[in-house]
Amino acid sequence: MTARRTFDGYPLGLMSVSPSRSTSQPACRRLAALSWIALSLVFCGFVARATAIDAHVIATDLDDESLTDRPISEVAIEGLSRVTEQEVRNNLRIAAGQPFEAQAIRDDVATLYRLGHFDAVTADAELLPDGTVRVRYLVVEQPIVRDIQVVGNKVASDQELRAIIGLYPGGPRDDFLLERAVEKIKSLYRGKGNYMVEVEVDETRLLDTGILIFRIVEGPRVRIREIVFSGSDRFDANQLGAQIKTKPWVFIFSTGNLDEQVLIDDVAALDKFYKERGFIDVRVDKRVEVSENGKEAKVVFVIHEGRQYRMRSVSVESADGLARDKPRVMRAEQVLGLMVIRPGDFFTQDKVDASTKAVVEAYQSMGYIDARADPTWIRIGEEPEVDMIVTVRESVPVVAGLVRIQGNYITKDNVVRRRIRIQPGRPLDGHELELSKLRLEGSQLFNSATVTPQVADEANPTVRDLLVEVKERNTGSLNFGVGMGSDSGFFGQISLAQQNFDIADTPQTYDEFVSGRAFRGAGQNFSIAISPGVDVSNYAISFGEPSIFDSDYGFGSSVFYRNRVYQAFVEERIATTFAVSRTFGDMWTGSARMSLQSVTLTDFASNTPMAVYEDRGPAFINSVGLSFSRTNFDNPMRPSRGSRFEADVSYFGGMGGPYQFPLVAGQYTTFLPLAEDFFGRKSVLKLTTSAGYIFQDNAPVSEKFYLGGRSLRGFQFRSVSPLSPLAIGTDPPTPATEIITTTDGTPTGLPNGQPIGGNFRFFAGAQYEVPIFDKFVAGVLFCDSGTVTDSLTLNPYRVSVGMGIRLFIPQLGPAPLAFDLAIPLVKYETDQTEVFSFTAELPF
């Protein structure tokens, strides 16, 4: 007899009996009947037990409708070892006492996954006998990264790689950070030229030992030797090459590295370039051909240009459903007249943008600041033509409301407001919004500024408040540096400057003064400069208030001392100046000034001109003057368009002194952009003309006119000037030299002596600047000409031509380092030439 298995005490089968030969058939029937009875009892017992257990079954299906809205009596978290239970509960939405919601539990599972602590997160629910639900979260924690190692790296150091991996020993494994680390390592290597780098993670070692190993196969360094534009017929390689960031290898200037993401961006840039020029059907792709040794590559951009489309017609319609020829403010003919693009023109994006911008600016200048002009185009038939429809949204005219200012934690409100010429209650000029932004940024007080109309109030929809947001910059500076120039020699410099000075903001404590929290916020200018040098030494203090009582009037004053070593003497000058100025709009400025100076000439050489010796002083030189200027440069620091006109009238000696004479001077400078490459770098022609005249021959040599050096390249500093025939080397003074004669013996009338200045000065020059490398290096070609005489004549006249280099380095200040070579074409035998001239200032 063999015993069978049981379930909770209930037999799953009867004993198996082998009948003997002596067993009778009736006995067998009785035994079978007993078996069926026993089996029935077992089945009934099993059903009863199953029914009793059903009340405790675990419902793993969270969507079981029988659980919905039942109260949660318990939230259990199982599987925690390293992570604290409180950290998990802080990220759960559900809690005991809340109704059961399956979606909330699923959201909790997703949240726990995002923590990065767990390799697996599951949840189930259990219906308890009392009708409540027990929710259980089962988590499997991520393994701990015990150590991080990199192998196979030679080009990149371990320190470089560890800095970008993002994981750390002792922290949990994070698959997202792991994948990102692999991509960062590849990006690092591709930046170094290893385009074919491979990076793998040793998963086996990580699971078995917790050691994270990055295996790197660096591959050879691939350099781009050639870039080819296949299929480009309308544009040459230089034009297309300017659109992409991928560059071939050039010693020092370009690494020639391959980067797949950069290549993708280049394809998009070329596609945009063509479509903006009317090639609507253009297709662009790329392929990389790597050499057999894996060290050189050829990048081929495959271009199918298609046809260049022209504009067939341009029409205007209103966005409010009015007829196309009946806008409320401007008729269709007026709108079309403002557009740059015309029927028959190529469909280029720059002309479309310029056209819509002109229309919008016209509306905004009339107070329709929400006006829009949206162009859409339709391809017509089989011909390469498009029709453009400009949808004009005129909106409604609005007036300016309140002007609120944010971000000026130091600068006073009135300093910001006086640069915003929008008056509350007046029509809101949309063009003035942009001008206000430019004034704020041009003040050099803010890194950025925005002027944004706010949403109109429903009760008064025609009034729009303005929000002005500024980001203040560090306007104070303490600079140390050295400088040198062919005119000024070698000098050092220490300067303290504050462009947002406030003379009334005196410090309350010593800490306020030391920390720089005092004397700031009123938009005034203050500077102290100490500049000792070999040939020139300058010491100056200056103060300026650009807007007195928030008016258009300004005030400025300065005190300075200058010691200048010339070839035959030394000049010492102590001066103070006072000026009152007034602005007229954004371009015109007028000023009245007074200057008081004490000039002394010392340390005479044997060849010092007698005229210099006679004006040795100390001399009290005073002057009053009026000046006007008009400036409309597009960029005050590095203009490429615009002009500046200056006129000055001064009278010396009005307050006494040995010298009385009037002086007039003027200068006109204009910048003309002649070309622009695809990087936006402009080739600019600069034209300058200046003149000055002293009406009475009573001026000392220190106030007369000179040219030469940087003011007339190709000639020595201050050498273009009338020369003195007498020197002080003997007593009585004798002629410095004989009168110069020409080769045939004809006197020229020019004495061969030292310059003593002239009463008339004239200069005319042209300079053409061309970008060479990025925006930092430019080359110049120039022609300078001019003269200085005692009368209103251009004879003798000098002319020079040359070339030079400009280095624009922001860290060294806005002025470039300038180096020029010049050759005089028209000169005289008495002239002293100077082929090389330069100026450079270098901060420490």
PDB file of N, CA and C in Angstrom, residues 165-246:
ATOM      1  N   ILE A 165      32.578  61.646 -16.367  1.00  0.00           N
ATOM      2  CA  ILE A 165      31.825  60.395 -16.265  1.00  0.00           C
ATOM      3  C   ILE A 165      30.508  60.586 -15.518  1.00  0.00           C
ATOM      4  N   GLY A 166      30.501  61.335 -14.430  1.00  0.00           N
ATOM      5  CA  GLY A 166      29.253  61.601 -13.722  1.00  0.00           C
ATOM      6  C   GLY A 166      28.922  60.632 -12.622  1.00  0.00           C
ATOM      7  N   LEU A 167      29.455  59.418 -12.657  1.00  0.00           N
ATOM      8  CA  LEU A 167      29.293  58.440 -11.580  1.00  0.00           C
ATOM      9  C   LEU A 167      30.476  58.541 -10.636  1.00  0.00           C
ATOM     10  N   TYR A 168      30.315  57.988  -9.464  1.00  0.00           N
ATOM     11  CA  TYR A 168      31.381  58.082  -8.472  1.00  0.00           C
ATOM     12  C   TYR A 168      31.414  56.811  -7.622  1.00  0.00           C
ATOM     13  N   PRO A 169      32.605  56.415  -7.159  1.00  0.00           N
ATOM     14  CA  PRO A 169      32.696  55.225  -6.304  1.00  0.00           C
ATOM     15  C   PRO A 169      31.880  55.401  -5.025  1.00  0.00           C
ATOM     16  N   GLY A 170      31.177  54.334  -4.655  1.00  0.00           N
ATOM     17  CA  GLY A 170      30.330  54.386  -3.468  1.00  0.00           C
ATOM     18  C   GLY A 170      28.903  54.772  -3.772  1.00  0.00           C
ATOM     19  N   GLY A 171      28.622  55.215  -4.998  1.00  0.00           N
ATOM     20  CA  GLY A 171      27.273  55.573  -5.386  1.00  0.00           C
ATOM     21  C   GLY A 171      26.603  54.445  -6.134  1.00  0.00           C
ATOM     22  N   PRO A 172      25.302  54.554  -6.347  1.00  0.00           N
ATOM     23  CA  PRO A 172      24.582  53.485  -7.040  1.00  0.00           C
ATOM     24  C   PRO A 172      24.800  53.563  -8.550  1.00  0.00           C
ATOM     25  N   ARG A 173      24.623  52.456  -9.188  1.00  0.00           N
ATOM     26  CA  ARG A 173      24.658  52.419 -10.649  1.00  0.00           C
ATOM     27  C   ARG A 173      23.435  53.174 -11.188  1.00  0.00           C
ATOM     28  N   ASP A 174      23.677  53.977 -12.228  1.00  0.00           N
ATOM     29  CA  ASP A 174      22.603  54.730 -12.869  1.00  0.00           C
ATOM     30  C   ASP A 174      22.778  54.556 -14.372  1.00  0.00           C
ATOM     31  N   ASP A 175      21.848  53.800 -14.984  1.00  0.00           N
ATOM     32  CA  ASP A 175      21.995  53.496 -16.404  1.00  0.00           C
ATOM     33  C   ASP A 175      21.964  54.748 -17.274  1.00  0.00           C
ATOM     34  N   PHE A 176      21.188  55.747 -16.872  1.00  0.00           N
ATOM     35  CA  PHE A 176      21.142  56.991 -17.643  1.00  0.00           C
ATOM     36  C   PHE A 176      22.498  57.694 -17.607  1.00  0.00           C
ATOM     37  N   LEU A 177      23.065  57.823 -16.411  1.00  0.00           N
ATOM     38  CA  LEU A 177      24.377  58.459 -16.305  1.00  0.00           C
ATOM     39  C   LEU A 177      25.459  57.629 -16.978  1.00  0.00           C
ATOM     40  N   LEU A 178      25.276  56.315 -16.951  1.00  0.00           N
ATOM     41  CA  LEU A 178      26.253  55.437 -17.587  1.00  0.00           C
ATOM     42  C   LEU A 178      26.263  55.657 -19.101  1.00  0.00           C
ATOM     43  N   GLU A 179      25.077  55.716 -19.694  1.00  0.00           N
ATOM     44  CA  GLU A 179      24.986  55.938 -21.145  1.00  0.00           C
ATOM     45  C   GLU A 179      25.504  57.327 -21.518  1.00  0.00           C
ATOM     46  N   ARG A 180      25.173  58.303 -20.681  1.00  0.00           N
ATOM     47  CA  ARG A 180      25.644  59.658 -20.962  1.00  0.00           C
ATOM     48  C   ARG A 180      27.152  59.759 -20.828  1.00  0.00           C
ATOM     49  N   ALA A 181      27.736  59.022 -19.895  1.00  0.00           N
ATOM     50  CA  ALA A 181      29.190  59.018 -19.745  1.00  0.00           C
ATOM     51  C   ALA A 181      29.871  58.475 -20.993  1.00  0.00           C
ATOM     52  N   VAL A 182      29.296  57.426 -21.574  1.00  0.00           N
ATOM     53  CA  VAL A 182      29.866  56.861 -22.806  1.00  0.00           C
ATOM     54  C   VAL A 182      29.845  57.906 -23.911  1.00  0.00           C
ATOM     55  N   GLU A 183      28.732  58.635 -24.063  1.00  0.00           N
ATOM     56  CA  GLU A 183      28.629  59.644 -25.105  1.00  0.00           C
ATOM     57  C   GLU A 183      29.586  60.811 -24.844  1.00  0.00           C
ATOM     58  N   LYS A 184      29.744  61.183 -23.586  1.00  0.00           N
ATOM     59  CA  LYS A 184      30.659  62.273 -23.264  1.00  0.00           C
ATOM     60  C   LYS A 184      32.103  61.891 -23.569  1.00  0.00           C
ATOM     61  N   ILE A 185      32.457  60.652 -23.287  1.00  0.00           N
ATOM     62  CA  ILE A 185      33.817  60.203 -23.594  1.00  0.00           C
ATOM     63  C   ILE A 185      34.052  60.227 -25.096  1.00  0.00           C
ATOM     64  N   LYS A 186      33.070  59.750 -25.856  1.00  0.00           N
ATOM     65  CA  LYS A 186      33.206  59.794 -27.315  1.00  0.00           C
ATOM     66  C   LYS A 186      33.317  61.223 -27.817  1.00  0.00           C
ATOM     67  N   SER A 187      32.508  62.107 -27.254  1.00  0.00           N
ATOM     68  CA  SER A 187      32.557  63.506 -27.677  1.00  0.00           C
ATOM     69  C   SER A 187      33.907  64.135 -27.349  1.00  0.00           C
ATOM     70  N   LEU A 188      34.463  63.782 -26.187  1.00  0.00           N
ATOM     71  CA  LEU A 188      35.775  64.299 -25.824  1.00  0.00           C
ATOM     72  C   LEU A 188      36.834  63.854 -26.824  1.00  0.00           C
ATOM     73  N   TYR A 189      36.809  62.599 -27.189  1.00  0.00           N
ATOM     74  CA  TYR A 189      37.803  62.076 -28.126  1.00  0.00           C
ATOM     75  C   TYR A 189      37.613  62.662 -29.526  1.00  0.00           C
ATOM     76  N   ARG A 190      36.370  62.815 -29.956  1.00  0.00           N
ATOM     77  CA  ARG A 190      36.147  63.390 -31.270  1.00  0.00           C
ATOM     78  C   ARG A 190      36.601  64.840 -31.321  1.00  0.00           C
ATOM     79  N   GLY A 191      36.482  65.517 -30.186  1.00  0.00           N
ATOM     80  CA  GLY A 191      37.015  66.871 -30.137  1.00  0.00           C
ATOM     81  C   GLY A 191      38.520  66.919 -30.253  1.00  0.00           C
ATOM     82  N   LYS A 192      39.167  65.817 -29.921  1.00  0.00           N
ATOM     83  CA  LYS A 192      40.617  65.729 -30.056  1.00  0.00           C
ATOM     84  C   LYS A 192      41.036  65.134 -31.396  1.00  0.00           C
ATOM     85  N   GLY A 193      40.060  64.810 -32.231  1.00  0.00           N
ATOM     86  CA  GLY A 193      40.367  64.295 -33.558  1.00  0.00           C
ATOM     87  C   GLY A 193      40.239  62.795 -33.705  1.00  0.00           C
ATOM     88  N   ASN A 194      39.903  62.059 -32.651  1.00  0.00           N
ATOM     89  CA  ASN A 194      39.753  60.603 -32.722  1.00  0.00           C
ATOM     90  C   ASN A 194      38.306  60.278 -33.087  1.00  0.00           C
ATOM     91  N   TYR A 195      38.018  60.417 -34.355  1.00  0.00           N
ATOM     92  CA  TYR A 195      36.653  60.291 -34.867  1.00  0.00           C
ATOM     93  C   TYR A 195      36.132  58.869 -34.734  1.00  0.00           C
ATOM     94  N   MET A 196      37.004  57.861 -34.823  1.00  0.00           N
ATOM     95  CA  MET A 196      36.572  56.462 -34.839  1.00  0.00           C
ATOM     96  C   MET A 196      36.671  55.810 -33.454  1.00  0.00           C
ATOM     97  N   VAL A 197      36.644  56.567 -32.409  1.00  0.00           N
ATOM     98  CA  VAL A 197      36.768  56.039 -31.058  1.00  0.00           C
ATOM     99  C   VAL A 197      35.595  55.116 -30.728  1.00  0.00           C
ATOM    100  N   GLU A 198      35.869  54.082 -29.951  1.00  0.00           N
ATOM    101  CA  GLU A 198      34.854  53.157 -29.452  1.00  0.00           C
ATOM    102  C   GLU A 198      34.975  53.065 -27.943  1.00  0.00           C
ATOM    103  N   VAL A 199      33.829  53.071 -27.256  1.00  0.00           N
ATOM    104  CA  VAL A 199      33.813  53.006 -25.796  1.00  0.00           C
ATOM    105  C   VAL A 199      32.806  51.931 -25.387  1.00  0.00           C
ATOM    106  N   GLU A 200      33.249  51.000 -24.547  1.00  0.00           N
ATOM    107  CA  GLU A 200      32.384  49.933 -24.050  1.00  0.00           C
ATOM    108  C   GLU A 200      32.481  49.862 -22.539  1.00  0.00           C
ATOM    109  N   VAL A 201      31.395  49.387 -21.922  1.00  0.00           N
ATOM    110  CA  VAL A 201      31.343  49.178 -20.477  1.00  0.00           C
ATOM    111  C   VAL A 201      31.387  47.684 -20.215  1.00  0.00           C
ATOM    112  N   ASP A 202      32.268  47.258 -19.323  1.00  0.00           N
ATOM    113  CA  ASP A 202      32.386  45.846 -18.955  1.00  0.00           C
ATOM    114  C   ASP A 202      31.256  45.502 -17.988  1.00  0.00           C
ATOM    115  N   GLU A 203      30.129  45.053 -18.540  1.00  0.00           N
ATOM    116  CA  GLU A 203      28.957  44.754 -17.716  1.00  0.00           C
ATOM    117  C   GLU A 203      29.202  43.583 -16.781  1.00  0.00           C
ATOM    118  N   THR A 204      29.947  42.588 -17.231  1.00  0.00           N
ATOM    119  CA  THR A 204      30.194  41.407 -16.399  1.00  0.00           C
ATOM    120  C   THR A 204      30.933  41.786 -15.128  1.00  0.00           C
ATOM    121  N   ARG A 205      32.018  42.558 -15.276  1.00  0.00           N
ATOM    122  CA  ARG A 205      32.776  42.962 -14.083  1.00  0.00           C
ATOM    123  C   ARG A 205      31.940  43.841 -13.174  1.00  0.00           C
ATOM    124  N   LEU A 206      31.099  44.670 -13.764  1.00  0.00           N
ATOM    125  CA  LEU A 206      30.271  45.550 -12.950  1.00  0.00           C
ATOM    126  C   LEU A 206      29.274  44.749 -12.114  1.00  0.00           C
ATOM    127  N   LEU A 207      28.653  43.715 -12.713  1.00  0.00           N
ATOM    128  CA  LEU A 207      27.682  42.910 -11.975  1.00  0.00           C
ATOM    129  C   LEU A 207      28.352  42.017 -10.935  1.00  0.00           C
ATOM    130  N   ASP A 208      29.527  41.480 -11.287  1.00  0.00           N
ATOM    131  CA  ASP A 208      30.176  40.526 -10.396  1.00  0.00           C
ATOM    132  C   ASP A 208      30.916  41.206  -9.251  1.00  0.00           C
ATOM    133  N   THR A 209      31.618  42.271  -9.554  1.00  0.00           N
ATOM    134  CA  THR A 209      32.505  42.882  -8.544  1.00  0.00           C
ATOM    135  C   THR A 209      32.128  44.304  -8.166  1.00  0.00           C
ATOM    136  N   GLY A 210      31.238  44.953  -8.949  1.00  0.00           N
ATOM    137  CA  GLY A 210      30.913  46.347  -8.666  1.00  0.00           C
ATOM    138  C   GLY A 210      31.942  47.318  -9.200  1.00  0.00           C
ATOM    139  N   ILE A 211      32.887  46.853  -9.979  1.00  0.00           N
ATOM    140  CA  ILE A 211      33.914  47.729 -10.555  1.00  0.00           C
ATOM    141  C   ILE A 211      33.458  48.147 -11.951  1.00  0.00           C
ATOM    142  N   LEU A 212      33.325  49.445 -12.166  1.00  0.00           N
ATOM    143  CA  LEU A 212      32.893  49.987 -13.453  1.00  0.00           C
ATOM    144  C   LEU A 212      34.127  50.260 -14.309  1.00  0.00           C
ATOM    145  N   ILE A 213      34.234  49.548 -15.409  1.00  0.00           N
ATOM    146  CA  ILE A 213      35.402  49.662 -16.281  1.00  0.00           C
ATOM    147  C   ILE A 213      34.943  50.151 -17.653  1.00  0.00           C
ATOM    148  N   PHE A 214      35.519  51.268 -18.100  1.00  0.00           N
ATOM    149  CA  PHE A 214      35.296  51.770 -19.450  1.00  0.00           C
ATOM    150  C   PHE A 214      36.475  51.336 -20.321  1.00  0.00           C
ATOM    151  N   ARG A 215      36.189  50.532 -21.325  1.00  0.00           N
ATOM    152  CA  ARG A 215      37.235  50.081 -22.245  1.00  0.00           C
ATOM    153  C   ARG A 215      37.188  50.967 -23.494  1.00  0.00           C
ATOM    154  N   ILE A 216      38.298  51.632 -23.752  1.00  0.00           N
ATOM    155  CA  ILE A 216      38.362  52.623 -24.823  1.00  0.00           C
ATOM    156  C   ILE A 216      39.301  52.145 -25.915  1.00  0.00           C
ATOM    157  N   VAL A 217      38.805  52.148 -27.115  1.00  0.00           N
ATOM    158  CA  VAL A 217      39.639  51.924 -28.300  1.00  0.00           C
ATOM    159  C   VAL A 217      39.712  53.261 -29.017  1.00  0.00           C
ATOM    160  N   GLU A 218      40.815  53.961 -28.823  1.00  0.00           N
ATOM    161  CA  GLU A 218      40.906  55.337 -29.300  1.00  0.00           C
ATOM    162  C   GLU A 218      40.907  55.437 -30.814  1.00  0.00           C
ATOM    163  N   GLY A 219      41.556  54.530 -31.475  1.00  0.00           N
ATOM    164  CA  GLY A 219      41.663  54.626 -32.924  1.00  0.00           C
ATOM    165  C   GLY A 219      42.622  55.739 -33.315  1.00  0.00           C
ATOM    166  N   PRO A 220      42.931  55.850 -34.592  1.00  0.00           N
ATOM    167  CA  PRO A 220      43.859  56.890 -35.031  1.00  0.00           C
ATOM    168  C   PRO A 220      43.192  58.262 -35.022  1.00  0.00           C
ATOM    169  N   ARG A 221      44.006  59.282 -34.948  1.00  0.00           N
ATOM    170  CA  ARG A 221      43.495  60.653 -35.025  1.00  0.00           C
ATOM    171  C   ARG A 221      43.213  60.993 -36.483  1.00  0.00           C
ATOM    172  N   VAL A 222      41.961  61.331 -36.765  1.00  0.00           N
ATOM    173  CA  VAL A 222      41.533  61.609 -38.131  1.00  0.00           C
ATOM    174  C   VAL A 222      41.492  63.112 -38.339  1.00  0.00           C
ATOM    175  N   ARG A 223      42.171  63.557 -39.377  1.00  0.00           N
ATOM    176  CA  ARG A 223      42.157  64.977 -39.729  1.00  0.00           C
ATOM    177  C   ARG A 223      41.508  65.158 -41.091  1.00  0.00           C
ATOM    178  N   ILE A 224      40.678  66.173 -41.176  1.00  0.00           N
ATOM    179  CA  ILE A 224      40.031  66.470 -42.452  1.00  0.00           C
ATOM    180  C   ILE A 224      41.049  67.170 -43.356  1.00  0.00           C
ATOM    181  N   ARG A 225      41.345  66.523 -44.457  1.00  0.00           N
ATOM    182  CA  ARG A 225      42.288  67.114 -45.409  1.00  0.00           C
ATOM    183  C   ARG A 225      41.587  67.874 -46.527  1.00  0.00           C
ATOM    184  N   GLU A 226      40.331  67.537 -46.775  1.00  0.00           N
ATOM    185  CA  GLU A 226      39.650  68.162 -47.906  1.00  0.00           C
ATOM    186  C   GLU A 226      38.151  68.163 -47.653  1.00  0.00           C
ATOM    187  N   ILE A 227      37.514  69.261 -48.069  1.00  0.00           N
ATOM    188  CA  ILE A 227      36.058  69.363 -48.034  1.00  0.00           C
ATOM    189  C   ILE A 227      35.590  69.686 -49.442  1.00  0.00           C
ATOM    190  N   VAL A 228      34.685  68.868 -49.951  1.00  0.00           N
ATOM    191  CA  VAL A 228      34.215  69.003 -51.327  1.00  0.00           C
ATOM    192  C   VAL A 228      32.709  69.225 -51.303  1.00  0.00           C
ATOM    193  N   PHE A 229      32.251  70.152 -52.138  1.00  0.00           N
ATOM    194  CA  PHE A 229      30.825  70.399 -52.300  1.00  0.00           C
ATOM    195  C   PHE A 229      30.431  69.884 -53.689  1.00  0.00           C
ATOM    196  N   SER A 230      29.897  68.694 -53.728  1.00  0.00           N
ATOM    197  CA  SER A 230      29.554  68.046 -54.992  1.00  0.00           C
ATOM    198  C   SER A 230      28.170  68.496 -55.439  1.00  0.00           C
ATOM    199  N   GLY A 231      28.071  68.946 -56.670  1.00  0.00           N
ATOM    200  CA  GLY A 231      26.787  69.355 -57.223  1.00  0.00           C
ATOM    201  C   GLY A 231      26.475  70.818 -57.062  1.00  0.00           C
ATOM    202  N   SER A 232      27.384  71.600 -56.481  1.00  0.00           N
ATOM    203  CA  SER A 232      27.147  73.034 -56.285  1.00  0.00           C
ATOM    204  C   SER A 232      27.603  73.791 -57.522  1.00  0.00           C
ATOM    205  N   ASP A 233      26.656  74.344 -58.256  1.00  0.00           N
ATOM    206  CA  ASP A 233      26.967  75.108 -59.462  1.00  0.00           C
ATOM    207  C   ASP A 233      26.811  76.612 -59.261  1.00  0.00           C
ATOM    208  N   ARG A 234      25.880  77.016 -58.398  1.00  0.00           N
ATOM    209  CA  ARG A 234      25.581  78.443 -58.270  1.00  0.00           C
ATOM    210  C   ARG A 234      26.448  79.144 -57.231  1.00  0.00           C
ATOM    211  N   PHE A 235      27.060  78.384 -56.322  1.00  0.00           N
ATOM    212  CA  PHE A 235      27.872  78.997 -55.280  1.00  0.00           C
ATOM    213  C   PHE A 235      29.212  78.273 -55.225  1.00  0.00           C
ATOM    214  N   ASP A 236      30.282  79.052 -54.977  1.00  0.00           N
ATOM    215  CA  ASP A 236      31.602  78.443 -54.946  1.00  0.00           C
ATOM    216  C   ASP A 236      31.896  77.891 -53.551  1.00  0.00           C
ATOM    217  N   ALA A 237      33.036  77.214 -53.435  1.00  0.00           N
ATOM    218  CA  ALA A 237      33.399  76.544 -52.180  1.00  0.00           C
ATOM    219  C   ALA A 237      33.594  77.532 -51.050  1.00  0.00           C
ATOM    220  N   ASN A 238      34.099  78.729 -51.349  1.00  0.00           N
ATOM    221  CA  ASN A 238      34.302  79.715 -50.291  1.00  0.00           C
ATOM    222  C   ASN A 238      32.974  80.167 -49.697  1.00  0.00           C
ATOM    223  N   GLN A 239      31.983  80.380 -50.547  1.00  0.00           N
ATOM    224  CA  GLN A 239      30.675  80.804 -50.053  1.00  0.00           C
ATOM    225  C   GLN A 239      30.020  79.710 -49.223  1.00  0.00           C
ATOM    226  N   LEU A 240      30.084  78.484 -49.698  1.00  0.00           N
ATOM    227  CA  LEU A 240      29.473  77.378 -48.954  1.00  0.00           C
ATOM    228  C   LEU A 240      30.271  77.031 -47.717  1.00  0.00           C
ATOM    229  N   GLY A 241      31.596  77.132 -47.817  1.00  0.00           N
ATOM    230  CA  GLY A 241      32.430  76.820 -46.657  1.00  0.00           C
ATOM    231  C   GLY A 241      32.201  77.762 -45.499  1.00  0.00           C
ATOM    232  N   ALA A 242      31.765  78.986 -45.817  1.00  0.00           N
ATOM    233  CA  ALA A 242      31.487  79.939 -44.745  1.00  0.00           C
ATOM    234  C   ALA A 242      30.249  79.564 -43.945  1.00  0.00           C
ATOM    235  N   GLN A 243      29.405  78.675 -44.483  1.00  0.00           N
ATOM    236  CA  GLN A 243      28.171  78.305 -43.799  1.00  0.00           C
ATOM    237  C   GLN A 243      28.350  77.156 -42.810  1.00  0.00           C
ATOM    238  N   ILE A 244      29.438  76.419 -42.917  1.00  0.00           N
ATOM    239  CA  ILE A 244      29.605  75.209 -42.113  1.00  0.00           C
ATOM    240  C   ILE A 244      30.677  75.427 -41.057  1.00  0.00           C
ATOM    241  N   LYS A 245      30.593  74.609 -40.016  1.00  0.00           N
ATOM    242  CA  LYS A 245      31.577  74.668 -38.941  1.00  0.00           C
ATOM    243  C   LYS A 245      32.716  73.682 -39.143  1.00  0.00           C
ATOM    244  N   THR A 246      32.483  72.652 -39.927  1.00  0.00           N
ATOM    245  CA  THR A 246      33.550  71.695 -40.219  1.00  0.00           C
ATOM    246  C   THR A 246      34.591  72.361 -41.111  1.00  0.00           C
TER     247      THR A 246
END
